Amino acid sequence: MLICIPEVLSKQQVAFFRAAMDRAAWEDGRATAGSQSSLVKNNLQLPQAGDVARELGEHVLEALAQSSMFVSAALPHKIFPPLFNRYGVGHDFGLHVDNAIRGIPGTPIRIRTDLSCTLFLSEADEYDGGELVIEDRVGQQEVKLPAGDLVLYPSTSLHLVKGVTRGERIASFFWMQSMIRDNVARALLFDLDQAIQSLTTRLGAGDPACVKMSGVYHNLIRTWAEA
Ligand SMILES: O=C(O)CCC(=O)C(=O)O
Ligand SMILES: [Fe+2]
């Protein structure tokens, strides 16, 4: 399931990111690509170990932790330090699947990529093309979101970024290992959490049925989670 999460970053935060990225040096995106994806990857990235990527990546992680919708949808266990990419005219990223396991450089930590994520940092009218096309069981879905919004999709999906034909598409992208490995189980928990929140708004957090449903939610996590 593909989930769009609005306003993870405010427009003011996006402007701060973009100013910092304008001043930075960029490198070939193939620096972090696996062997299959490097054949089709044609974009630029901020160097993974550079100060700008590290500082902005920290801000992304802080914003994610504050987004209750992101936490509910992803149930993150380990998040790869966010990377930043840029597609100018003629850049694209052909059909690929993300590497299943990613080591965090300089640490012994390895992440199983359950979920892939793009956080858009350009407004949709700043560029033509550049849609993220995600294949899942119901077919292809094209995603192009306002700056500050994020899309979350199963890392099992083949995906591509269409060629940019005008302007520049700038984004942050990263992967995470979820506490809930199974996509179906995670989607059920997300639906349940949303329903509980809506019932709680109408009936109050102390309503006995809401309390019981919250218990069911947490007990399902207790049953399924790897933490
Ligand atoms: O730029 C994007 O939205 C996705 C990038 C991507 O698929 C990747 O780096 O593996
Ligand atoms: Fe990818």
PDB file of C-alpha atoms and ligand atoms in Angstrom:
ATOM      1  CA  MET A   1       0.000   0.000   0.000  1.00  0.00           C
ATOM      2  CA  LEU A   2       1.170   3.454  -0.909  1.00  0.00           C
ATOM      3  CA  ILE A   3       0.554   6.154   1.697  1.00  0.00           C
ATOM      4  CA  CYS A   4       0.908   9.917   1.169  1.00  0.00           C
ATOM      5  CA  ILE A   5       1.562  11.981   4.281  1.00  0.00           C
ATOM      6  CA  PRO A   6       0.985  15.725   3.949  1.00  0.00           C
ATOM      7  CA  GLU A   7       3.011  18.537   5.527  1.00  0.00           C
ATOM      8  CA  VAL A   8       5.788  16.562   7.152  1.00  0.00           C
ATOM      9  CA  LEU A   9       7.864  19.714   6.624  1.00  0.00           C
ATOM     10  CA  SER A  10       6.405  23.237   6.679  1.00  0.00           C
ATOM     11  CA  LYS A  11       7.020  25.524   3.680  1.00  0.00           C
ATOM     12  CA  GLN A  12       9.441  27.468   5.916  1.00  0.00           C
ATOM     13  CA  GLN A  13      11.419  24.306   6.660  1.00  0.00           C
ATOM     14  CA  VAL A  14      11.427  23.435   2.941  1.00  0.00           C
ATOM     15  CA  ALA A  15      12.872  26.894   2.171  1.00  0.00           C
ATOM     16  CA  PHE A  16      15.615  26.322   4.789  1.00  0.00           C
ATOM     17  CA  PHE A  17      16.449  22.919   3.225  1.00  0.00           C
ATOM     18  CA  ARG A  18      16.523  24.341  -0.281  1.00  0.00           C
ATOM     19  CA  ALA A  19      18.851  27.218   0.686  1.00  0.00           C
ATOM     20  CA  ALA A  20      21.287  24.788   2.332  1.00  0.00           C
ATOM     21  CA  MET A  21      21.140  22.461  -0.689  1.00  0.00           C
ATOM     22  CA  ASP A  22      21.757  25.340  -3.126  1.00  0.00           C
ATOM     23  CA  ARG A  23      25.080  26.020  -1.394  1.00  0.00           C
ATOM     24  CA  ALA A  24      26.179  22.360  -1.341  1.00  0.00           C
ATOM     25  CA  ALA A  25      28.356  20.351  -3.732  1.00  0.00           C
ATOM     26  CA  TRP A  26      26.587  17.418  -5.439  1.00  0.00           C
ATOM     27  CA  GLU A  27      27.878  14.057  -6.678  1.00  0.00           C
ATOM     28  CA  ASP A  28      26.734  11.334  -9.077  1.00  0.00           C
ATOM     29  CA  GLY A  29      23.749   9.470  -7.600  1.00  0.00           C
ATOM     30  CA  ARG A  30      25.350   6.137  -8.425  1.00  0.00           C
ATOM     31  CA  ALA A  31      27.528   6.570  -5.305  1.00  0.00           C
ATOM     32  CA  THR A  32      24.910   4.719  -3.225  1.00  0.00           C
ATOM     33  CA  ALA A  33      23.276   2.540  -5.899  1.00  0.00           C
ATOM     34  CA  GLY A  34      23.266  -1.248  -5.992  1.00  0.00           C
ATOM     35  CA  SER A  35      24.576  -3.051  -9.072  1.00  0.00           C
ATOM     36  CA  GLN A  36      21.213  -3.285 -10.891  1.00  0.00           C
ATOM     37  CA  SER A  37      19.995   0.192 -10.016  1.00  0.00           C
ATOM     38  CA  SER A  38      23.318   1.837 -10.954  1.00  0.00           C
ATOM     39  CA  LEU A  39      22.618   0.782 -14.561  1.00  0.00           C
ATOM     40  CA  VAL A  40      19.471   2.934 -14.629  1.00  0.00           C
ATOM     41  CA  LYS A  41      20.240   5.686 -12.091  1.00  0.00           C
ATOM     42  CA  ASN A  42      20.889   9.073 -13.627  1.00  0.00           C
ATOM     43  CA  ASN A  43      20.677  11.863 -11.044  1.00  0.00           C
ATOM     44  CA  LEU A  44      22.708  13.794  -8.484  1.00  0.00           C
ATOM     45  CA  GLN A  45      22.959  13.386  -4.716  1.00  0.00           C
ATOM     46  CA  LEU A  46      24.394  15.182  -1.735  1.00  0.00           C
ATOM     47  CA  PRO A  47      27.415  13.176  -0.518  1.00  0.00           C
ATOM     48  CA  GLN A  48      26.143  10.780   2.140  1.00  0.00           C
ATOM     49  CA  ALA A  49      28.884  11.610   4.656  1.00  0.00           C
ATOM     50  CA  GLY A  50      28.833  15.366   3.987  1.00  0.00           C
ATOM     51  CA  ASP A  51      27.813  17.944   6.610  1.00  0.00           C
ATOM     52  CA  VAL A  52      24.766  19.182   4.656  1.00  0.00           C
ATOM     53  CA  ALA A  53      23.207  15.729   4.206  1.00  0.00           C
ATOM     54  CA  ARG A  54      23.921  14.855   7.833  1.00  0.00           C
ATOM     55  CA  GLU A  55      22.424  18.062   9.245  1.00  0.00           C
ATOM     56  CA  LEU A  56      19.350  18.070   6.991  1.00  0.00           C
ATOM     57  CA  GLY A  57      18.907  14.327   7.550  1.00  0.00           C
ATOM     58  CA  GLU A  58      18.688  14.977  11.311  1.00  0.00           C
ATOM     59  CA  HIS A  59      15.960  17.566  10.669  1.00  0.00           C
ATOM     60  CA  VAL A  60      14.038  15.052   8.538  1.00  0.00           C
ATOM     61  CA  LEU A  61      14.230  12.439  11.305  1.00  0.00           C
ATOM     62  CA  GLU A  62      12.975  14.999  13.877  1.00  0.00           C
ATOM     63  CA  ALA A  63      10.050  15.921  11.597  1.00  0.00           C
ATOM     64  CA  LEU A  64       9.175  12.250  11.062  1.00  0.00           C
ATOM     65  CA  ALA A  65       9.117  11.602  14.803  1.00  0.00           C
ATOM     66  CA  GLN A  66       6.606  14.458  15.187  1.00  0.00           C
ATOM     67  CA  SER A  67       4.282  13.187  12.471  1.00  0.00           C
ATOM     68  CA  SER A  68       1.756  10.907  14.154  1.00  0.00           C
ATOM     69  CA  MET A  69       0.472   9.786  10.750  1.00  0.00           C
ATOM     70  CA  PHE A  70       3.988   8.757   9.656  1.00  0.00           C
ATOM     71  CA  VAL A  71       4.619   6.857  12.894  1.00  0.00           C
ATOM     72  CA  SER A  72       1.229   5.132  12.648  1.00  0.00           C
ATOM     73  CA  ALA A  73       1.719   4.169   8.989  1.00  0.00           C
ATOM     74  CA  ALA A  74       5.367   3.098   9.148  1.00  0.00           C
ATOM     75  CA  LEU A  75       5.775   1.864  12.732  1.00  0.00           C
ATOM     76  CA  PRO A  76       9.489   2.462  12.190  1.00  0.00           C
ATOM     77  CA  HIS A  77      12.147   0.398  13.921  1.00  0.00           C
ATOM     78  CA  LYS A  78      15.315   1.648  12.177  1.00  0.00           C
ATOM     79  CA  ILE A  79      15.475   4.510   9.664  1.00  0.00           C
ATOM     80  CA  PHE A  80      18.371   4.881   7.230  1.00  0.00           C
ATOM     81  CA  PRO A  81      19.949   8.359   7.481  1.00  0.00           C
ATOM     82  CA  PRO A  82      18.012  10.357   4.855  1.00  0.00           C
ATOM     83  CA  LEU A  83      19.724  11.056   1.522  1.00  0.00           C
ATOM     84  CA  PHE A  84      18.992  13.927  -0.859  1.00  0.00           C
ATOM     85  CA  ASN A  85      18.699  13.825  -4.639  1.00  0.00           C
ATOM     86  CA  ARG A  86      18.241  16.184  -7.524  1.00  0.00           C
ATOM     87  CA  TYR A  87      17.033  15.557 -11.062  1.00  0.00           C
ATOM     88  CA  GLY A  88      17.638  18.297 -13.635  1.00  0.00           C
ATOM     89  CA  VAL A  89      16.523  18.235 -17.269  1.00  0.00           C
ATOM     90  CA  GLY A  90      17.514  14.863 -18.772  1.00  0.00           C
ATOM     91  CA  HIS A  91      17.878  13.090 -15.420  1.00  0.00           C
ATOM     92  CA  ASP A  92      15.745  10.065 -14.573  1.00  0.00           C
ATOM     93  CA  PHE A  93      15.872   6.805 -12.624  1.00  0.00           C
ATOM     94  CA  GLY A  94      14.758   3.709 -14.527  1.00  0.00           C
ATOM     95  CA  LEU A  95      12.794   0.756 -13.199  1.00  0.00           C
ATOM     96  CA  HIS A  96      14.505  -0.859 -10.208  1.00  0.00           C
ATOM     97  CA  VAL A  97      13.990  -2.428  -6.824  1.00  0.00           C
ATOM     98  CA  ASP A  98      15.797  -1.069  -3.773  1.00  0.00           C
ATOM     99  CA  ASN A  99      18.494  -3.196  -2.111  1.00  0.00           C
ATOM    100  CA  ALA A 100      16.964  -5.469   0.532  1.00  0.00           C
ATOM    101  CA  ILE A 101      19.634  -4.767   3.155  1.00  0.00           C
ATOM    102  CA  ARG A 102      21.453  -1.481   3.716  1.00  0.00           C
ATOM    103  CA  GLY A 103      24.327  -0.976   6.137  1.00  0.00           C
ATOM    104  CA  ILE A 104      24.617   2.431   7.765  1.00  0.00           C
ATOM    105  CA  PRO A 105      28.150   3.563   6.832  1.00  0.00           C
ATOM    106  CA  GLY A 106      30.542   3.798   9.765  1.00  0.00           C
ATOM    107  CA  THR A 107      28.322   1.674  12.017  1.00  0.00           C
ATOM    108  CA  PRO A 108      27.613  -2.046  12.403  1.00  0.00           C
ATOM    109  CA  ILE A 109      23.876  -1.307  11.921  1.00  0.00           C
ATOM    110  CA  ARG A 110      22.090  -3.033   9.057  1.00  0.00           C
ATOM    111  CA  ILE A 111      18.552  -2.211   7.979  1.00  0.00           C
ATOM    112  CA  ARG A 112      16.156  -4.517   6.174  1.00  0.00           C
ATOM    113  CA  THR A 113      14.351  -2.180   3.801  1.00  0.00           C
ATOM    114  CA  ASP A 114      10.630  -2.783   4.402  1.00  0.00           C
ATOM    115  CA  LEU A 115       9.515   0.707   3.342  1.00  0.00           C
ATOM    116  CA  SER A 116      10.897   3.232   0.881  1.00  0.00           C
ATOM    117  CA  CYS A 117      10.174   6.900   1.227  1.00  0.00           C
ATOM    118  CA  THR A 118      10.384  10.065  -0.881  1.00  0.00           C
ATOM    119  CA  LEU A 119       9.959  13.462   0.794  1.00  0.00           C
ATOM    120  CA  PHE A 120       9.331  16.042  -1.922  1.00  0.00           C
ATOM    121  CA  LEU A 121      11.306  19.288  -1.631  1.00  0.00           C
ATOM    122  CA  SER A 122      10.268  20.911  -4.956  1.00  0.00           C
ATOM    123  CA  GLU A 123       6.754  22.144  -5.647  1.00  0.00           C
ATOM    124  CA  ALA A 124       5.016  20.200  -8.422  1.00  0.00           C
ATOM    125  CA  ASP A 125       4.868  23.303 -10.660  1.00  0.00           C
ATOM    126  CA  GLU A 126       8.644  23.833 -10.465  1.00  0.00           C
ATOM    127  CA  TYR A 127       9.297  20.956 -12.893  1.00  0.00           C
ATOM    128  CA  ASP A 128       7.747  18.824 -15.620  1.00  0.00           C
ATOM    129  CA  GLY A 129       8.144  15.050 -15.583  1.00  0.00           C
ATOM    130  CA  GLY A 130       9.835  13.570 -12.515  1.00  0.00           C
ATOM    131  CA  GLU A 131       6.810  11.522 -11.398  1.00  0.00           C
ATOM    132  CA  LEU A 132       7.639   8.641  -9.080  1.00  0.00           C
ATOM    133  CA  VAL A 133       5.934   5.611 -10.644  1.00  0.00           C
ATOM    134  CA  ILE A 134       5.338   2.721  -8.269  1.00  0.00           C
ATOM    135  CA  GLU A 135       4.210  -0.715  -9.413  1.00  0.00           C
ATOM    136  CA  ASP A 136       2.141  -2.744  -7.041  1.00  0.00           C
ATOM    137  CA  ARG A 137      -0.391  -5.522  -7.350  1.00  0.00           C
ATOM    138  CA  VAL A 138      -3.152  -3.162  -8.481  1.00  0.00           C
ATOM    139  CA  GLY A 139      -0.984  -1.674 -11.255  1.00  0.00           C
ATOM    140  CA  GLN A 140       1.086   1.485 -11.547  1.00  0.00           C
ATOM    141  CA  GLN A 141       0.593   4.580  -9.465  1.00  0.00           C
ATOM    142  CA  GLU A 142       2.178   7.945 -10.267  1.00  0.00           C
ATOM    143  CA  VAL A 143       3.134  10.233  -7.423  1.00  0.00           C
ATOM    144  CA  LYS A 144       4.051  13.911  -7.526  1.00  0.00           C
ATOM    145  CA  LEU A 145       3.398  15.743  -4.261  1.00  0.00           C
ATOM    146  CA  PRO A 146       3.684  19.297  -2.952  1.00  0.00           C
ATOM    147  CA  ALA A 147       6.971  20.258  -1.257  1.00  0.00           C
ATOM    148  CA  GLY A 148       6.977  19.024   2.340  1.00  0.00           C
ATOM    149  CA  ASP A 149       4.762  15.980   1.626  1.00  0.00           C
ATOM    150  CA  LEU A 150       6.019  12.420   1.718  1.00  0.00           C
ATOM    151  CA  VAL A 151       5.119   9.103   0.096  1.00  0.00           C
ATOM    152  CA  LEU A 152       5.713   5.772   1.783  1.00  0.00           C
ATOM    153  CA  TYR A 153       5.645   2.549  -0.259  1.00  0.00           C
ATOM    154  CA  PRO A 154       6.677  -1.068   0.220  1.00  0.00           C
ATOM    155  CA  SER A 155      10.318  -1.578  -0.741  1.00  0.00           C
ATOM    156  CA  THR A 156       9.236  -4.764  -2.512  1.00  0.00           C
ATOM    157  CA  SER A 157       7.705  -2.577  -5.280  1.00  0.00           C
ATOM    158  CA  LEU A 158       9.497  -1.959  -8.548  1.00  0.00           C
ATOM    159  CA  HIS A 159       9.584   1.793  -9.151  1.00  0.00           C
ATOM    160  CA  LEU A 160      11.068   4.487 -11.386  1.00  0.00           C
ATOM    161  CA  VAL A 161      11.343   8.259 -11.649  1.00  0.00           C
ATOM    162  CA  LYS A 162      10.311   9.654 -15.031  1.00  0.00           C
ATOM    163  CA  GLY A 163      12.695  11.967 -16.854  1.00  0.00           C
ATOM    164  CA  VAL A 164      12.559  15.648 -15.903  1.00  0.00           C
ATOM    165  CA  THR A 165      11.905  17.846 -18.957  1.00  0.00           C
ATOM    166  CA  ARG A 166      11.765  21.285 -17.262  1.00  0.00           C
ATOM    167  CA  GLY A 167      13.118  22.671 -14.006  1.00  0.00           C
ATOM    168  CA  GLU A 168      14.503  20.632 -11.133  1.00  0.00           C
ATOM    169  CA  ARG A 169      13.055  17.947  -8.873  1.00  0.00           C
ATOM    170  CA  ILE A 170      14.655  17.910  -5.433  1.00  0.00           C
ATOM    171  CA  ALA A 171      13.793  15.353  -2.762  1.00  0.00           C
ATOM    172  CA  SER A 172      14.951  13.449   0.260  1.00  0.00           C
ATOM    173  CA  PHE A 173      14.739   9.667   0.058  1.00  0.00           C
ATOM    174  CA  PHE A 174      15.413   6.881   2.511  1.00  0.00           C
ATOM    175  CA  TRP A 175      14.406   3.443   3.674  1.00  0.00           C
ATOM    176  CA  MET A 176      13.302   1.932   6.915  1.00  0.00           C
ATOM    177  CA  GLN A 177      12.875  -1.303   8.731  1.00  0.00           C
ATOM    178  CA  SER A 178       9.444  -1.409  10.283  1.00  0.00           C
ATOM    179  CA  MET A 179       8.603  -3.056  13.594  1.00  0.00           C
ATOM    180  CA  ILE A 180       5.947  -4.829  11.511  1.00  0.00           C
ATOM    181  CA  ARG A 181       7.632  -6.622   8.633  1.00  0.00           C
ATOM    182  CA  ASP A 182       4.474  -7.800   6.881  1.00  0.00           C
ATOM    183  CA  ASN A 183       2.869  -5.171   4.614  1.00  0.00           C
ATOM    184  CA  VAL A 184      -0.655  -6.516   5.153  1.00  0.00           C
ATOM    185  CA  ALA A 185      -0.343  -6.630   8.951  1.00  0.00           C
ATOM    186  CA  ARG A 186       1.112  -3.098   8.989  1.00  0.00           C
ATOM    187  CA  ALA A 187      -1.719  -1.774   6.801  1.00  0.00           C
ATOM    188  CA  LEU A 188      -4.310  -3.381   9.120  1.00  0.00           C
ATOM    189  CA  LEU A 189      -2.711  -1.717  12.140  1.00  0.00           C
ATOM    190  CA  PHE A 190      -2.739   1.641  10.345  1.00  0.00           C
ATOM    191  CA  ASP A 191      -6.454   1.284   9.508  1.00  0.00           C
ATOM    192  CA  LEU A 192      -7.224   0.207  13.071  1.00  0.00           C
ATOM    193  CA  ASP A 193      -5.304   3.134  14.550  1.00  0.00           C
ATOM    194  CA  GLN A 194      -7.073   5.628  12.269  1.00  0.00           C
ATOM    195  CA  ALA A 195     -10.479   4.157  13.193  1.00  0.00           C
ATOM    196  CA  ILE A 196      -9.666   4.285  16.922  1.00  0.00           C
ATOM    197  CA  GLN A 197      -8.572   7.920  16.626  1.00  0.00           C
ATOM    198  CA  SER A 198     -11.778   8.831  14.830  1.00  0.00           C
ATOM    199  CA  LEU A 199     -13.946   7.016  17.398  1.00  0.00           C
ATOM    200  CA  THR A 200     -11.990   8.617  20.252  1.00  0.00           C
ATOM    201  CA  THR A 201     -12.652  12.075  18.797  1.00  0.00           C
ATOM    202  CA  ARG A 202     -16.378  11.339  18.774  1.00  0.00           C
ATOM    203  CA  LEU A 203     -16.762   9.335  21.977  1.00  0.00           C
ATOM    204  CA  GLY A 204     -13.866  10.557  24.163  1.00  0.00           C
ATOM    205  CA  ALA A 205     -10.689   8.709  25.125  1.00  0.00           C
ATOM    206  CA  GLY A 206     -12.348   7.331  28.260  1.00  0.00           C
ATOM    207  CA  ASP A 207     -15.166   5.582  26.405  1.00  0.00           C
ATOM    208  CA  PRO A 208     -14.956   1.877  27.426  1.00  0.00           C
ATOM    209  CA  ALA A 209     -15.103   0.633  23.800  1.00  0.00           C
ATOM    210  CA  CYS A 210     -12.293   3.026  22.817  1.00  0.00           C
ATOM    211  CA  VAL A 211     -10.183   1.831  25.748  1.00  0.00           C
ATOM    212  CA  LYS A 212     -10.775  -1.779  24.737  1.00  0.00           C
ATOM    213  CA  MET A 213      -9.964  -1.097  21.076  1.00  0.00           C
ATOM    214  CA  SER A 214      -6.729   0.686  22.106  1.00  0.00           C
ATOM    215  CA  GLY A 215      -5.870  -2.410  24.105  1.00  0.00           C
ATOM    216  CA  VAL A 216      -6.464  -4.593  21.039  1.00  0.00           C
ATOM    217  CA  TYR A 217      -4.223  -2.299  18.942  1.00  0.00           C
ATOM    218  CA  HIS A 218      -1.350  -2.452  21.416  1.00  0.00           C
ATOM    219  CA  ASN A 219      -1.753  -6.172  21.934  1.00  0.00           C
ATOM    220  CA  LEU A 220      -1.571  -6.773  18.178  1.00  0.00           C
ATOM    221  CA  ILE A 221       1.659  -4.769  18.098  1.00  0.00           C
ATOM    222  CA  ARG A 222       2.903  -6.818  21.047  1.00  0.00           C
ATOM    223  CA  THR A 223       2.092  -9.988  19.100  1.00  0.00           C
ATOM    224  CA  TRP A 224       3.623  -8.961  15.775  1.00  0.00           C
ATOM    225  CA  ALA A 225       6.371  -6.434  16.468  1.00  0.00           C
ATOM    226  CA  GLU A 226      10.114  -6.952  16.217  1.00  0.00           C
ATOM    227  CA  ALA A 227      11.547  -4.154  18.347  1.00  0.00           C
TER     228      ALA A 227
HETATM  229  O1  LIG B   1      13.816  10.067  -6.257  1.00  0.00           O
HETATM  230  C1  LIG B   1      12.950   9.320  -5.823  1.00  0.00           C
HETATM  231  O2  LIG B   1      11.792   9.691  -5.558  1.00  0.00           O
HETATM  232  C2  LIG B   1      13.233   7.848  -5.604  1.00  0.00           C
HETATM  233  C3  LIG B   1      14.683   7.512  -5.617  1.00  0.00           C
HETATM  234  C4  LIG B   1      14.880   6.037  -5.622  1.00  0.00           C
HETATM  235  O3  LIG B   1      14.044   5.271  -6.023  1.00  0.00           O
HETATM  236  C5  LIG B   1      16.130   5.491  -5.077  1.00  0.00           C
HETATM  237  O4  LIG B   1      17.081   6.267  -4.816  1.00  0.00           O
HETATM  238  O5  LIG B   1      16.230   4.258  -4.922  1.00  0.00           O
HETATM  239 FE    FE B   2      14.514   3.287  -5.436  1.00  0.00          FE
END
